[in-house]
């Protein structure tokens, strides 16, 4: 039972760190979105895509160097490629909901834009959490598994030591 509870504790800790970075990314995303909407005449979904791209860059730095800093760092090119691929899917989810609300249902007030931007971010976040932890920031082997493997190898090494040459048997004369 202790192993299961430590695994749950790790996931809860990971989720908290993911949430901290994601919460900051949410503020960046909504802040940039509203700033672009206020300062430009860009259509709502284009402004949202710009904000999403800015938050993707922000989140990558936060995830790599805070949330998943203990994860495998050997394949950075692959990691970044997968991160961008899954982030693009999240971008489509997030902005697809905003697009449907704005152009499909005509909900285009600033409040409605922000509500559906927020809902889109929430749905996309569920997908991103699963995909990032499963495919992008892969876990290194568990410390317990490494310790077990090391002790197994040490025991196997001791059992392979050459056996001493047989000495004279009791009652046998040397000579």
MMTF fields as JSON, N, C-alpha, C and O atoms, coordinates in Angstrom:
{
  "mmtfVersion": "1.0.0",
  "mmtfProducer": "UNKNOWN",
  "numBonds": 699,
  "numAtoms": 700,
  "numGroups": 175,
  "numChains": 1,
  "numModels": 1,
  "chainsPerModel": [1],
  "groupsPerChain": [175],
  "chainIdList": ["A"],
  "bondAtomList": [4, 2, 8, 6, 12, 10, 16, 14, 20, 18, 24, 22, 28, 26, 32, 30, 36, 34, 40, 38, 44, 42, 48, 46, 52, 50, 56, 54, 60, 58, 64, 62, 68, 66, 72, 70, 76, 74, 80, 78, 84, 82, 88, 86, 92, 90, 96, 94, 100, 98, 104, 102, 108, 106, 112, 110, 116, 114, 120, 118, 124, 122, 128, 126, 132, 130, 136, 134, 140, 138, 144, 142, 148, 146, 152, 150, 156, 154, 160, 158, 164, 162, 168, 166, 172, 170, 176, 174, 180, 178, 184, 182, 188, 186, 192, 190, 196, 194, 200, 198, 204, 202, 208, 206, 212, 210, 216, 214, 220, 218, 224, 222, 228, 226, 232, 230, 236, 234, 240, 238, 244, 242, 248, 246, 252, 250, 256, 254, 260, 258, 264, 262, 268, 266, 272, 270, 276, 274, 280, 278, 284, 282, 288, 286, 292, 290, 296, 294, 300, 298, 304, 302, 308, 306, 312, 310, 316, 314, 320, 318, 324, 322, 328, 326, 332, 330, 336, 334, 340, 338, 344, 342, 348, 346, 352, 350, 356, 354, 360, 358, 364, 362, 368, 366, 372, 370, 376, 374, 380, 378, 384, 382, 388, 386, 392, 390, 396, 394, 400, 398, 404, 402, 408, 406, 412, 410, 416, 414, 420, 418, 424, 422, 428, 426, 432, 430, 436, 434, 440, 438, 444, 442, 448, 446, 452, 450, 456, 454, 460, 458, 464, 462, 468, 466, 472, 470, 476, 474, 480, 478, 484, 482, 488, 486, 492, 490, 496, 494, 500, 498, 504, 502, 508, 506, 512, 510, 516, 514, 520, 518, 524, 522, 528, 526, 532, 530, 536, 534, 540, 538, 544, 542, 548, 546, 552, 550, 556, 554, 560, 558, 564, 562, 568, 566, 572, 570, 576, 574, 580, 578, 584, 582, 588, 586, 592, 590, 596, 594, 600, 598, 604, 602, 608, 606, 612, 610, 616, 614, 620, 618, 624, 622, 628, 626, 632, 630, 636, 634, 640, 638, 644, 642, 648, 646, 652, 650, 656, 654, 660, 658, 664, 662, 668, 666, 672, 670, 676, 674, 680, 678, 684, 682, 688, 686, 692, 690, 696, 694],
  "bondOrderList": [1, 1, 1, 1, 1, 1, 1, 1, 1, 1, 1, 1, 1, 1, 1, 1, 1, 1, 1, 1, 1, 1, 1, 1, 1, 1, 1, 1, 1, 1, 1, 1, 1, 1, 1, 1, 1, 1, 1, 1, 1, 1, 1, 1, 1, 1, 1, 1, 1, 1, 1, 1, 1, 1, 1, 1, 1, 1, 1, 1, 1, 1, 1, 1, 1, 1, 1, 1, 1, 1, 1, 1, 1, 1, 1, 1, 1, 1, 1, 1, 1, 1, 1, 1, 1, 1, 1, 1, 1, 1, 1, 1, 1, 1, 1, 1, 1, 1, 1, 1, 1, 1, 1, 1, 1, 1, 1, 1, 1, 1, 1, 1, 1, 1, 1, 1, 1, 1, 1, 1, 1, 1, 1, 1, 1, 1, 1, 1, 1, 1, 1, 1, 1, 1, 1, 1, 1, 1, 1, 1, 1, 1, 1, 1, 1, 1, 1, 1, 1, 1, 1, 1, 1, 1, 1, 1, 1, 1, 1, 1, 1, 1, 1, 1, 1, 1, 1, 1, 1, 1, 1, 1, 1, 1],
  "groupList": [{"groupName": "UNK", "atomNameList": ["N", "CA", "C", "O"], "elementList": ["N", "C", "C", "O"], "formalChargeList": [0, 0, 0, 0], "bondAtomList": [1, 0, 2, 1, 3, 2], "bondOrderList": [1, 1, 2], "singleLetterCode": "X", "chemCompType": "L-PEPTIDE LINKING"}],
  "groupTypeList": [0, 0, 0, 0, 0, 0, 0, 0, 0, 0, 0, 0, 0, 0, 0, 0, 0, 0, 0, 0, 0, 0, 0, 0, 0, 0, 0, 0, 0, 0, 0, 0, 0, 0, 0, 0, 0, 0, 0, 0, 0, 0, 0, 0, 0, 0, 0, 0, 0, 0, 0, 0, 0, 0, 0, 0, 0, 0, 0, 0, 0, 0, 0, 0, 0, 0, 0, 0, 0, 0, 0, 0, 0, 0, 0, 0, 0, 0, 0, 0, 0, 0, 0, 0, 0, 0, 0, 0, 0, 0, 0, 0, 0, 0, 0, 0, 0, 0, 0, 0, 0, 0, 0, 0, 0, 0, 0, 0, 0, 0, 0, 0, 0, 0, 0, 0, 0, 0, 0, 0, 0, 0, 0, 0, 0, 0, 0, 0, 0, 0, 0, 0, 0, 0, 0, 0, 0, 0, 0, 0, 0, 0, 0, 0, 0, 0, 0, 0, 0, 0, 0, 0, 0, 0, 0, 0, 0, 0, 0, 0, 0, 0, 0, 0, 0, 0, 0, 0, 0, 0, 0, 0, 0, 0, 0],
  "groupIdList": [1, 2, 3, 4, 5, 6, 7, 8, 9, 10, 11, 12, 13, 14, 15, 16, 17, 18, 19, 20, 21, 22, 23, 24, 25, 26, 27, 28, 29, 30, 31, 32, 33, 34, 35, 36, 37, 38, 39, 40, 41, 42, 43, 44, 45, 46, 47, 48, 49, 50, 51, 52, 53, 54, 55, 56, 57, 58, 59, 60, 61, 62, 63, 64, 65, 66, 67, 68, 69, 70, 71, 72, 73, 74, 75, 76, 77, 78, 79, 80, 81, 82, 83, 84, 85, 86, 87, 88, 89, 90, 91, 92, 93, 94, 95, 96, 97, 98, 99, 100, 101, 102, 103, 104, 105, 106, 107, 108, 109, 110, 111, 112, 113, 114, 115, 116, 117, 118, 119, 120, 121, 122, 123, 124, 125, 126, 127, 128, 129, 130, 131, 132, 133, 134, 135, 136, 137, 138, 139, 140, 141, 142, 143, 144, 145, 146, 147, 148, 149, 150, 151, 152, 153, 154, 155, 156, 157, 158, 159, 160, 161, 162, 163, 164, 165, 166, 167, 168, 169, 170, 171, 172, 173, 174, 175],
  "secStructList": [7, 2, 2, 2, 2, 2, 2, 2, 2, 2, 2, 2, 2, 2, 2, 2, 2, 2, 2, 2, 2, 2, 2, 2, 2, 2, 2, 2, 2, 2, 2, 2, 2, 2, 2, 2, 2, 2, 2, 7, 7, 7, 7, 2, 2, 2, 2, 2, 2, 2, 2, 2, 2, 2, 2, 2, 2, 2, 2, 2, 2, 2, 0, 0, 0, 0, 0, 6, 6, 6, 1, 7, 7, 1, 7, 2, 2, 2, 2, 2, 2, 2, 2, 2, 2, 2, 2, 2, 2, 2, 2, 2, 2, 2, 2, 2, 2, 2, 2, 0, 0, 0, 0, 0, 1, 7, 7, 7, 1, 2, 2, 2, 2, 2, 2, 2, 2, 2, 2, 2, 2, 2, 2, 2, 2, 2, 2, 2, 2, 2, 2, 0, 0, 0, 0, 0, 1, 7, 7, 7, 7, 7, 2, 2, 2, 2, 2, 2, 2, 2, 2, 2, 2, 2, 2, 2, 2, 2, 2, 6, 1, 7, 7, 7, 7, 7, 7, 7, 7, 6, 6, 7, 7, 7, 7],
  "xCoordList": [0.82, 0.0, 0.863, 0.494, 2.009, 2.877, 3.352, 3.443, 3.658, 4.117, 3.028, 3.315, 1.784, 0.67, 0.432, 0.156, 0.536, 0.318, 1.449, 1.209, 2.678, 3.771, 3.611, 3.983, 3.063, 2.783, 1.7, 1.801, 0.666, -0.4, 0.141, -0.208, 0.985, 1.587, 2.416, 2.393, 3.151, 3.939, 3.041, 3.347, 1.93, 1.013, 0.375, 0.235, -0.012, -0.607, 0.421, 0.087, 1.659, 2.725, 2.951, 3.087, 2.989, 3.155, 1.985, 2.186, 0.783, -0.406, -0.38, -0.787, 0.096, 0.201, 1.202, 0.936, 2.351, 3.348, 2.847, 3.067, 2.175, 1.574, 0.549, 0.483, -0.244, -1.256, -0.651, -1.199, 0.469, 1.122, 1.605, 1.369, 2.28, 2.745, 1.541, 1.492, 0.578, -0.609, -1.402, -1.93, -1.492, -2.194, -1.515, -2.179, -0.192, 0.54, 0.359, 0.198, 0.388, 0.162, -1.239, -1.431, -2.22, -3.591, -3.643, -4.28, -2.968, -2.934, -2.252, -2.709, -1.156, -0.476, -1.421, -1.556, -2.07, -2.967, -4.113, -4.344, -4.828, -5.949, -5.492, -6.163, -4.351, -3.82, -3.456, -3.831, -2.721, -2.34, -3.589, -3.699, -4.526, -5.765, -6.504, -6.88, -6.704, -7.442, -6.652, -7.234, -5.355, -4.514, -4.591, -4.763, -4.466, -4.554, -5.956, -6.09, -6.986, -8.366, -8.577, -9.267, -7.988, -8.167, -7.357, -7.809, -6.16, -5.257, -5.343, -4.836, -5.98, -6.036, -7.481, -8.386, -7.652, -8.961, -8.975, -9.822, -8.059, -8.024, -9.298, -9.856, -9.762, -10.908, -10.571, -9.408, -11.612, -11.454, -10.601, -9.742, -10.813, -10.077, -8.608, -7.731, -8.335, -6.913, -6.206, -5.069, -6.863, -6.279, -6.045, -5.035, -6.975, -6.852, -5.691, -4.963, -5.52, -4.417, -3.078, -2.166, -2.952, -1.714, -1.451, -0.331, -2.48, -2.337, -1.969, -1.156, -2.567, -2.269, -0.811, -0.146, -0.317, 1.08, 2.033, 3.019, 1.755, 2.603, 2.585, 3.629, 1.414, 1.346, 1.994, 2.501, 1.992, 2.675, 4.171, 4.782, 4.76, 6.196, 6.459, 7.397, 5.638, 5.767, 5.674, 6.492, 4.677, 4.463, 5.586, 5.943, 6.155, 7.25, 8.402, 8.948, 8.756, 9.855, 9.497, 10.332, 8.272, 7.848, 7.802, 8.229, 7.285, 7.202, 8.585, 8.879, 9.43, 10.753, 11.617, 12.306, 11.599, 12.532, 11.918, 12.624, 10.618, 9.999, 9.222, 9.602, 8.162, 7.291, 8.003, 7.942, 8.676, 9.283, 10.808, 11.43, 11.408, 12.868, 13.605, 14.766, 12.947, 13.584, 13.372, 13.811, 12.721, 12.42, 13.576, 14.493, 13.503, 14.522, 14.79, 13.863, 16.058, 16.441, 17.284, 17.881, 17.338, 18.265, 17.821, 18.673, 16.545, 16.074, 15.34, 14.132, 16.051, 15.403, 14.7, 13.627, 15.265, 14.631, 13.304, 12.291, 13.318, 12.09, 11.084, 9.899, 11.556, 10.692, 10.008, 8.794, 10.784, 10.218, 9.257, 8.222, 9.588, 8.698, 7.366, 6.307, 7.415, 6.176, 5.399, 4.172, 6.121, 5.462, 4.707, 3.554, 5.358, 4.703, 3.534, 2.505, 3.681, 2.592, 1.371, 0.265, 1.561, 0.439, -0.091, -1.286, 0.774, 0.319, -0.546, -1.519, -0.189, -0.998, -2.385, -3.381, -2.447, -3.758, -4.543, -5.735, -3.88, -4.527, -4.985, -6.055, -4.187, -4.561, -5.848, -6.73, -5.954, -7.162, -8.369, -9.451, -8.193, -9.294, -9.744, -10.924, -8.772, -9.054, -9.751, -10.774, -9.199, -9.729, -10.903, -11.683, -11.022, -12.192, -13.464, -14.506, -13.374, -14.531, -14.892, -16.067, -13.875, -14.122, -14.721, -15.645, -14.211, -14.734, -16.209, -17.033, -16.538, -17.921, -18.856, -19.957, -18.414, -19.248, -19.44, -20.547, -18.36, -18.408, -19.151, -20.063, -18.758, -19.308, -20.473, -21.313, -20.53, -21.632, -22.872, -23.995, -22.66, -23.792, -23.944, -24.924, -22.985, -23.078, -22.787, -23.148, -22.128, -21.791, -20.463, -19.392, -20.547, -19.352, -19.115, -18.404, -19.682, -19.375, -18.018, -17.566, -17.369, -16.096, -16.219, -15.327, -17.317, -17.504, -17.652, -17.019, -18.476, -18.66, -17.354, -17.04, -16.598, -15.297, -14.393, -13.759, -14.331, -13.471, -13.97, -13.169, -15.274, -15.823, -15.473, -15.014, -15.685, -15.417, -13.924, -13.495, -13.144, -11.684, -11.258, -10.446, -11.805, -11.484, -11.925, -11.166, -13.137, -13.636, -12.751, -12.409, -12.383, -11.497, -10.145, -9.605, -9.607, -8.33, -8.487, -7.616, -9.598, -9.829, -9.879, -9.241, -10.633, -10.741, -9.383, -8.966, -8.708, -7.397, -6.37, -5.47, -6.497, -5.565, -5.646, -4.619, -6.824, -6.956, -6.189, -5.469, -6.342, -5.609, -4.107, -3.328, -3.703, -2.268, -1.625, -0.525, -2.288, -1.711, -1.44, -0.347, -2.428, -2.257, -1.143, -0.282, -1.147, -0.176, 1.235, 2.188, 1.393, 2.738, 3.378, 4.542, 2.615, 3.219, 3.411, 4.296, 2.588, 2.681, 3.723, 4.457, 3.799, 4.628, 5.791, 6.835, 5.641, 6.652, 7.71, 8.887, 7.316, 8.249, 8.213, 7.58, 8.897, 8.858, 9.567, 10.581, 9.025, 9.589, 10.852, 10.947, 11.805, 12.968, 12.54, 11.494, 13.322, 12.937, 12.765, 13.471, 11.826, 11.576, 12.815, 13.535, 13.061, 14.245, 14.249, 15.302, 13.062, 12.991, 13.413, 14.118, 12.986, 13.341, 14.847, 15.45, 15.443, 16.892, 17.626, 18.591, 17.179, 17.825, 17.691, 18.651, 16.514, 16.325, 17.249, 17.853, 17.361, 18.218, 19.678, 20.417, 20.097, 21.486, 21.789, 22.851, 20.882, 21.13, 21.118, 21.882, 20.261, 20.234, 21.564, 22.126, 22.062, 23.331, 24.497, 25.408, 24.469, 25.541, 25.524, 26.578, 24.332, 24.23, 24.665, 25.324, 24.301, 24.707, 26.221, 26.83, 26.826, 28.277, 29.005, 30.051, 28.461, 29.091, 28.99, 29.908, 27.89, 27.718, 28.579, 28.774, 29.088, 29.923, 31.418, 32.238, 31.767, 33.18, 33.725, 33.036, 34.956, 35.513, 35.621, 35.969, 35.312, 35.402, 36.867, 37.634, 37.252, 38.659, 39.033, 38.195, 40.307, 40.825, 40.625, 40.85, 40.208, 40.02, 41.374, 42.361, 41.396, 42.613, 42.682, 41.828, 43.664, 43.768, 42.593, 42.103, 42.162, 41.045, 41.569, 42.746, 40.648, 41.032, 41.636, 41.072, 42.725, 43.379, 44.271, 44.953, 44.279, 45.088, 46.441, 46.556, 47.456, 48.804, 49.196, 48.886, 49.863, 50.343, 51.777, 52.589, 52.067, 53.452, 53.852, 55.044],
  "yCoordList": [-1.194, 0.0, 1.255, 2.274, 1.172, 2.346, 2.771, 3.966, 1.804, 2.157, 2.882, 3.851, 2.427, 3.06, 4.474, 5.372, 4.681, 6.021, 6.963, 8.155, 6.465, 7.338, 7.691, 8.788, 6.772, 7.069, 8.126, 9.03, 8.015, 9.018, 10.366, 11.406, 10.338, 11.574, 12.257, 13.481, 11.456, 12.028, 12.667, 13.748, 12.005, 12.559, 13.847, 14.811, 13.872, 15.08, 16.216, 17.354, 15.911, 16.923, 17.433, 18.637, 16.519, 16.894, 17.756, 18.761, 17.37, 18.122, 19.527, 20.483, 19.663, 20.983, 21.862, 23.039, 21.293, 22.072, 22.398, 23.504, 21.448, 21.69, 22.816, 23.696, 22.78, 23.817, 25.185, 26.193, 25.24, 26.526, 27.151, 28.332, 26.352, 26.862, 27.184, 28.231, 26.268, 26.487, 27.706, 28.436, 27.934, 29.119, 30.405, 31.36, 30.422, 31.589, 31.725, 32.83, 30.585, 30.6, 31.076, 31.748, 30.728, 31.2, 32.719, 33.372, 33.279, 34.743, 35.39, 36.418, 34.784, 35.297, 35.229, 36.197, 34.089, 33.872, 34.884, 35.561, 34.993, 35.926, 37.382, 38.223, 37.673, 39.046, 39.465, 40.547, 38.599, 38.92, 38.996, 39.879, 38.071, 38.065, 39.401, 40.017, 39.834, 41.082, 42.307, 43.288, 42.256, 43.357, 43.482, 44.58, 42.371, 42.385, 42.834, 43.624, 42.337, 42.737, 44.234, 44.892, 44.762, 46.18, 47.11, 48.199, 46.664, 47.55, 47.405, 48.256, 46.334, 46.108, 45.843, 45.704, 45.782, 45.431, 43.99, 43.63, 43.175, 41.786, 41.058, 41.337, 40.127, 39.296, 38.495, 38.222, 38.134, 37.51, 36.244, 36.06, 35.377, 34.111, 34.344, 33.661, 35.288, 35.598, 36.14, 35.76, 37.014, 37.538, 36.393, 36.362, 35.476, 34.333, 33.421, 32.929, 33.197, 32.347, 32.982, 32.281, 34.294, 34.986, 34.792, 34.475, 34.983, 34.82, 33.383, 33.152, 32.425, 31.013, 30.697, 29.985, 31.216, 30.97, 31.565, 30.926, 32.768, 33.386, 32.532, 32.318, 32.048, 31.228, 29.862, 29.293, 29.322, 28.051, 28.2, 27.336, 29.293, 29.538, 29.695, 29.104, 30.482, 30.684, 29.348, 29.056, 28.541, 27.265, 26.275, 25.523, 26.248, 25.308, 25.57, 24.645, 26.828, 27.177, 26.755, 26.183, 27.031, 26.652, 25.154, 24.659, 24.43, 22.974, 22.337, 21.475, 22.749, 22.134, 22.412, 21.511, 23.655, 24.031, 24.069, 24.355, 23.787, 23.735, 22.433, 21.6, 22.253, 21.098, 19.782, 18.852, 19.704, 18.446, 18.526, 17.888, 19.286, 19.448, 18.152, 17.996, 17.219, 15.948, 14.874, 13.739, 15.203, 14.224, 14.117, 14.938, 13.099, 12.799, 14.012, 14.596, 14.386, 15.54, 15.136, 15.992, 13.852, 13.385, 13.722, 13.893, 13.821, 14.073, 15.387, 15.4, 16.506, 17.822, 18.139, 18.743, 17.754, 18.039, 17.297, 17.868, 16.028, 15.232, 15.806, 15.927, 16.154, 16.721, 17.989, 18.14, 18.899, 20.153, 19.918, 20.577, 18.992, 18.669, 18.135, 18.566, 17.193, 16.644, 17.713, 17.775, 18.55, 19.62, 20.539, 20.892, 20.921, 21.814, 21.118, 21.745, 19.833, 19.091, 19.034, 19.368, 18.614, 18.523, 19.908, 20.061, 20.906, 22.273, 22.779, 23.5, 22.4, 22.789, 22.157, 22.798, 20.89, 20.245, 20.997, 21.255, 21.348, 22.131, 23.488, 23.963, 24.115, 25.395, 25.245, 26.102, 24.176, 23.935, 23.698, 24.222, 22.916, 22.67, 23.995, 24.345, 24.717, 25.98, 26.991, 27.565, 27.203, 28.229, 27.731, 28.527, 26.423, 25.86, 26.126, 26.441, 25.997, 26.307, 27.794, 28.155, 28.638, 30.078, 30.4, 31.208, 29.783, 29.981, 29.572, 30.306, 28.391, 27.899, 28.847, 29.143, 29.317, 30.228, 31.562, 32.1, 32.085, 33.402, 33.384, 34.18, 32.478, 32.483, 31.518, 31.718, 30.482, 29.528, 29.986, 29.812, 30.579, 30.98, 32.504, 32.988, 33.26, 34.714, 35.335, 36.485, 34.569, 35.097, 35.842, 35.243, 37.162, 37.922, 39.154, 40.067, 39.205, 40.326, 40.056, 38.912, 41.088, 40.853, 39.827, 38.999, 39.88, 38.912, 37.501, 36.57, 37.332, 36.013, 35.505, 34.32, 36.393, 35.996, 35.442, 34.403, 36.124, 35.687, 34.4, 33.545, 34.257, 33.029, 31.833, 30.809, 31.951, 30.81, 30.605, 29.485, 31.648, 31.503, 30.685, 29.766, 31.019, 30.326, 28.857, 27.969, 28.601, 27.222, 26.433, 25.281, 27.054, 26.393, 26.051, 24.97, 26.968, 26.713, 25.518, 24.65, 25.482, 24.379, 23.022, 22.073, 22.927, 21.653, 21.271, 20.116, 22.23, 21.962, 21.578, 20.782, 22.133, 21.813, 20.35, 19.736, 19.786, 18.36, 17.519, 16.594, 17.835, 17.131, 17.349, 16.403, 18.583, 18.891, 18.17, 17.633, 18.146, 17.464, 16.005, 15.498, 15.336, 13.932, 13.751, 12.889, 14.534, 14.33, 14.722, 14.035, 15.797, 16.225, 15.192, 14.832, 14.714, 13.775, 12.398, 11.653, 12.047, 10.726, 10.676, 9.694, 11.704, 11.66, 12.633, 12.318, 13.806, 14.854, 14.783, 14.579, 14.947, 14.966, 13.587, 13.392, 12.649, 11.243, 11.099, 11.749, 10.241, 10.008, 9.163, 8.238, 9.512, 8.652, 7.464, 7.524, 6.376, 5.228, 5.641, 6.518, 5.004, 5.302, 4.977, 4.023, 5.774, 5.572, 4.189, 3.57, 3.709, 2.379, 1.303, 0.359, 1.444, 0.457, 0.467, -0.586, 1.635, 1.737, 1.095, 0.359, 1.364, 0.765, -0.75, -1.461, -1.254, -2.711, -3.311, -4.36, -2.654, -3.162, -3.153, -4.096, -2.085, -2.018, -3.118, -3.737, -3.369, -4.427, -5.805, -6.685, -5.996, -7.257, -7.471, -8.566, -6.426, -6.542, -6.784, -7.552, -6.132, -6.34, -7.78, -8.4, -8.316, -9.704, -10.671, -11.672, -10.374, -11.24, -11.201, -12.219, -10.047, -9.924, -10.723, -11.31, -10.754, -11.531, -13.025, -13.774, -13.468, -14.905, -15.392, -16.598, -14.504, -14.903, -14.891, -15.202, -14.537, -14.529, -15.937, -16.904, -16.07, -17.42, -18.144, -17.563, -19.423, -20.228, -20.556, -20.732, -20.637, -20.929, -22.329, -23.228, -22.484, -23.796, -24.761, -24.421, -25.943, -26.903, -27.219, -27.471, -27.2, -27.522, -29.011, -29.772, -29.414, -30.84, -31.28, -30.539, -32.496, -33.048, -33.614, -33.935, -33.714, -34.254, -35.643, -36.482, -35.87, -37.186, -37.344, -38.36, -36.382, -36.484, -35.879, -34.853, -36.527, -36.031, -35.104, -35.349, -34.073, -33.132, -33.489, -33.668, -33.587, -33.826, -34.423, -34.647],
  "zCoordList": [0.0, 0.0, 0.0, -0.584, 0.659, 0.74, -0.635, -0.914, -1.508, -2.848, -3.629, -4.332, -3.516, -4.214, -3.723, -4.519, -2.408, -1.869, -2.247, -2.437, -2.362, -2.798, -4.278, -4.695, -5.072, -6.477, -6.601, -7.43, -5.78, -5.781, -5.326, -5.883, -4.323, -3.82, -4.914, -5.043, -5.702, -6.808, -7.856, -8.36, -8.191, -9.195, -8.679, -9.431, -7.401, -6.815, -6.823, -7.153, -6.464, -6.481, -7.903, -8.122, -8.859, -10.266, -10.735, -11.418, -10.374, -10.756, -10.167, -10.828, -8.926, -8.295, -9.039, -9.285, -9.397, -10.145, -11.546, -12.04, -12.191, -13.501, -13.385, -14.244, -12.322, -12.1, -11.844, -12.289, -11.134, -10.88, -12.185, -12.443, -13.003, -14.294, -15.183, -15.828, -15.204, -16.019, -15.583, -16.422, -14.277, -13.771, -14.219, -14.623, -14.145, -14.636, -16.154, -16.672, -16.858, -18.301, -18.657, -19.671, -17.825, -18.017, -17.933, -18.759, -16.929, -16.797, -17.999, -18.499, -18.464, -19.661, -20.853, -21.601, -21.028, -22.169, -22.16, -23.161, -21.048, -20.979, -21.043, -21.64, -20.428, -20.475, -21.891, -22.342, -22.592, -23.976, -24.859, -25.71, -24.652, -25.431, -25.292, -26.289, -24.064, -23.839, -24.281, -24.743, -24.146, -24.619, -26.145, -26.674, -26.836, -28.305, -28.742, -29.676, -28.076, -28.422, -28.193, -28.972, -27.137, -26.795, -27.706, -28.057, -28.08, -28.828, -30.35, -31.081, -30.829, -32.281, -32.711, -31.889, -33.997, -34.561, -35.065, -35.882, -34.592, -35.036, -34.622, -33.56, -35.453, -35.05, -33.786, -33.49, -33.065, -31.755, -31.801, -30.938, -32.771, -32.795, -33.152, -32.624, -34.03, -34.33, -33.097, -32.816, -32.366, -31.127, -30.137, -29.434, -30.095, -29.194, -29.594, -28.733, -30.883, -31.348, -30.974, -30.535, -31.142, -30.758, -29.266, -28.864, -28.453, -27.007, -26.644, -25.749, -27.34, -27.066, -27.398, -26.646, -28.507, -28.894, -27.858, -27.49, -27.388, -26.365, -25.092, -24.476, -24.702, -23.482, -23.67, -22.703, -24.881, -25.148, -24.885, -24.255, -25.367, -25.142, -23.642, -23.107, -22.977, -21.534, -20.799, -19.927, -21.152, -20.476, -20.725, -19.818, -21.922, -22.167, -21.199, -20.598, -21.062, -20.156, -18.727, -18.025, -18.295, -16.943, -16.729, -15.686, -17.709, -17.565, -17.581, -16.752, -18.51, -18.637, -17.422, -16.943, -16.903, -15.852, -14.45, -13.483, -14.324, -12.997, -12.812, -11.989, -13.551, -13.339, -13.624, -12.82, -14.762, -15.204, -15.251, -16.101, -14.367, -14.407, -14.089, -14.468, -13.396, -13.04, -14.099, -13.915, -15.186, -16.232, -17.217, -17.229, -18.024, -19.019, -19.904, -20.465, -20.027, -20.832, -22.034, -22.686, -22.332, -23.365, -24.781, -25.653, -25.041, -26.401, -26.519, -26.758, -26.356, -26.358, -27.67, -27.65, -28.804, -30.094, -30.192, -30.596, -29.823, -29.837, -28.84, -29.148, -27.655, -26.629, -27.128, -26.987, -27.709, -28.194, -29.35, -29.439, -30.231, -31.356, -30.851, -31.308, -29.905, -29.341, -28.569, -28.647, -27.826, -27.084, -28.04, -27.79, -29.13, -30.09, -30.78, -31.033, -31.087, -31.719, -30.798, -31.222, -29.537, -28.608, -28.235, -27.979, -28.201, -27.948, -29.093, -28.872, -30.322, -31.48, -31.408, -31.742, -30.969, -30.792, -29.715, -29.883, -28.612, -27.562, -28.069, -27.688, -28.923, -29.53, -30.343, -30.275, -31.098, -31.903, -30.995, -31.258, -29.93, -28.992, -28.372, -28.396, -27.819, -27.118, -28.021, -27.648, -29.196, -30.088, -30.928, -31.451, -31.051, -31.717, -30.926, -31.5, -29.601, -28.761, -28.845, -28.918, -28.832, -28.96, -30.324, -30.42, -31.368, -32.721, -32.795, -33.339, -32.242, -32.279, -31.522, -31.987, -30.359, -29.576, -30.304, -30.345, -30.873, -31.497, -32.827, -33.051, -33.695, -35.055, -35.234, -36.112, -34.418, -34.516, -33.766, -34.239, -32.584, -31.746, -31.647, -31.083, -32.189, -32.159, -30.806, -30.557, -29.915, -28.598, -28.709, -28.61, -28.916, -29.277, -28.404, -28.824, -27.216, -26.324, -25.668, -25.643, -25.14, -24.442, -23.306, -23.121, -22.548, -21.47, -22.033, -21.535, -23.061, -23.666, -24.281, -24.175, -24.919, -25.468, -24.374, -24.558, -23.248, -22.155, -21.51, -21.133, -21.383, -20.801, -21.681, -21.175, -22.996, -23.866, -24.112, -24.388, -24.017, -24.046, -22.827, -22.943, -21.666, -20.424, -20.476, -20.086, -20.952, -21.073, -22.037, -21.769, -23.159, -24.126, -23.52, -23.757, -22.745, -22.066, -21.117, -21.054, -20.385, -19.438, -20.116, -19.662, -21.2, -21.921, -22.522, -22.438, -23.118, -23.717, -22.651, -22.92, -21.453, -20.363, -19.964, -19.677, -19.94, -19.631, -20.646, -20.272, -21.913, -22.965, -22.816, -22.925, -22.568, -22.46, -21.279, -21.415, -20.124, -18.968, -19.296, -19.044, -19.854, -20.219, -21.249, -21.076, -22.294, -23.374, -22.958, -23.324, -22.211, -21.805, -20.887, -21.067, -19.897, -18.945, -19.563, -19.144, -20.564, -21.17, -22.28, -22.39, -23.091, -24.294, -24.325, -24.895, -23.728, -23.899, -22.81, -23.107, -21.567, -20.444, -19.786, -18.748, -20.405, -19.973, -18.644, -18.391, -17.8, -16.471, -16.575, -17.381, -15.741, -15.576, -14.735, -14.089, -14.72, -13.896, -12.437, -11.939, -11.772, -10.365, -9.543, -9.841, -8.507, -7.672, -7.031, -6.88, -6.653, -6.043, -7.047, -6.689, -8.287, -9.304, -9.558, -9.762, -9.546, -9.749, -8.578, -8.782, -7.351, -6.17, -6.201, -5.903, -6.559, -6.652, -7.703, -7.475, -8.847, -9.917, -9.486, -9.769, -8.8, -8.342, -7.33, -7.396, -6.403, -5.414, -6.075, -5.682, -7.071, -7.814, -8.537, -8.5, -9.193, -9.917, -8.966, -9.278, -7.812, -6.829, -6.328, -6.187, -6.058, -5.595, -6.69, -6.412, -7.925, -9.038, -9.223, -9.554, -9.014, -9.135, -8.075, -8.351, -6.852, -5.772, -6.034, -5.7, -6.624, -6.85, -8.008, -8.155, -8.817, -9.956, -9.642, -10.506, -8.421, -8.072, -8.226, -7.899, -8.72, -8.91, -7.572, -6.544, -7.629, -6.415, -6.172, -7.119, -4.918, -4.611, -5.089, -5.162, -5.408, -5.819, -4.672, -3.51, -4.997, -3.892, -3.253, -3.945, -1.958, -1.21, -0.942, -1.398, -0.227, 0.097, 0.955, 1.808, 0.704, 1.476, 2.782, 2.942, 3.686, 4.979, 4.79, 4.087, 5.39, 5.318, 4.09, 3.953, 3.217, 1.993, 2.278, 2.949, 1.763, 1.98, 0.84, -0.326, 1.198, 0.202, -0.091, 0.816, -1.327, -1.525, -2.713, -2.921]
}
